[in-house]
């Protein structure tokens, strides 16, 4: 099968500088290869005679209507002996100039989406559809290196830059009294959109903790909202802000910057992250999440074959339709991936080598897709090509039947593989968009189900619905992580309870 769509993806950059390459690796782990693109270019043919394009940004993530624009800048921190001057010089080059690059990239991408390329020669167009100006949700991230070590030397602590939203624009380099605020980042230019600034310390912490596209984007959105609301006064570092976020949930159970009744805002001091990462339930969460990375591996395996043109069978004629299915898999947050990976791995382990099995995983909340997992043994006398055709066709049929049993289902994802505990296995993916489900399709699905029942191919189906806790219970811990540490001594050293001290 000839596949043209993924060809350009194979030619994308790995990053140019060492820091860009490191960022590209982090982003590929978090956002996966289909949605993460280092070193994006724009053509200049309409404005000048240059053959080579101009770099737009150091890395671009595109997922549905979300754009995450990264600018990575490594500028050595000056050491003139005057910290005010040194900070101002570093901030201009490492932070402000990077923000200007991001705003320029944003304008170009939204206004000229057809003139965005993966290579400097501008031969390979950006392969994914870019959202319109009206639909786009833009997140801007500056990665500013070289200040963390100096921050630790001057102030102690982790080296993470402080977050002080009250510092706006040129207040970063010259306050009202003429002095600036070294190692503190506020709002670079609120009129042009909020810019997140990660340093050498916070970059690793944030991206290794929020290591799915959903977890990462939701955090950025909630952070942008609390800052825009004026309710964040101060955070000792990005990791401290993240720790507070991960310990608090709203009434729907979603992480948020919850402000307790009777308080008007948040002041988050140093030490919260250190306490959080040492907590037994956080350690239990990390251990429980290990299985979830097999879900990441499954997505990557699909994408590797898709990009290489080695996918054995694709249910659906167009690659764009396949990408919709991959999006659902990638949209799952880390906790849901743990549940899904457990569901399919348990099915594989419990199903005998020559037995067939199907499992339907129900949504955890409204908007989640339905998943159909199919295990089908390969008869020895059947050729592999024929086996894959039969398995893919059967998977599609099970997806159609699932719509019969779950009329409210609008997105149904099917995944098929062999039975048995094999080191090497193949997988098929099917996606059913059931939004326009008709009476004719309903009758067709009924006929398919009747046929499969006559053949004895439907008695092996089961449903799977499980609620799992993000932070597993730990016998040695009598502290609930939701809102943990709020009744413990405040890490600022005042001796007061945290709830009555820095949560103000």
Coordinates of N, CA and C in Angstrom, one line a residue, residues 6 34 88 98 157 189 230 384 425 435 437:
X6 N 2.5 10.1 5.6 CA 3.5 10.2 6.6 C 4.9 10.4 6.1
X34 N 3.5 11.8 16.4 CA 2.6 12.4 15.4 C 2.3 13.8 15.6
X88 N 18.8 41.6 34.2 CA 18.2 42.3 33.2 C 18.7 41.9 31.8
X98 N 12.7 35.4 23.3 CA 12.0 34.2 23.0 C 10.5 34.4 22.9
X157 N 17.8 27.0 47.4 CA 16.7 26.4 46.8 C 17.0 25.5 45.6
X189 N 3.8 40.1 28.6 CA 3.0 41.1 27.9 C 1.6 40.5 27.9
X230 N -6.2 36.9 38.8 CA -5.6 37.7 39.8 C -5.5 37.0 41.1
X384 N -0.8 -15.9 7.0 CA -0.8 -14.7 7.9 C -1.6 -13.6 7.2
X425 N 4.1 -9.2 18.8 CA 2.7 -9.3 18.4 C 2.3 -8.2 17.4
X435 N -21.7 9.2 15.1 CA -22.6 10.3 15.2 C -23.7 10.4 14.2
X437 N -25.3 7.8 12.9 CA -25.8 6.4 12.8 C -27.2 6.4 12.3

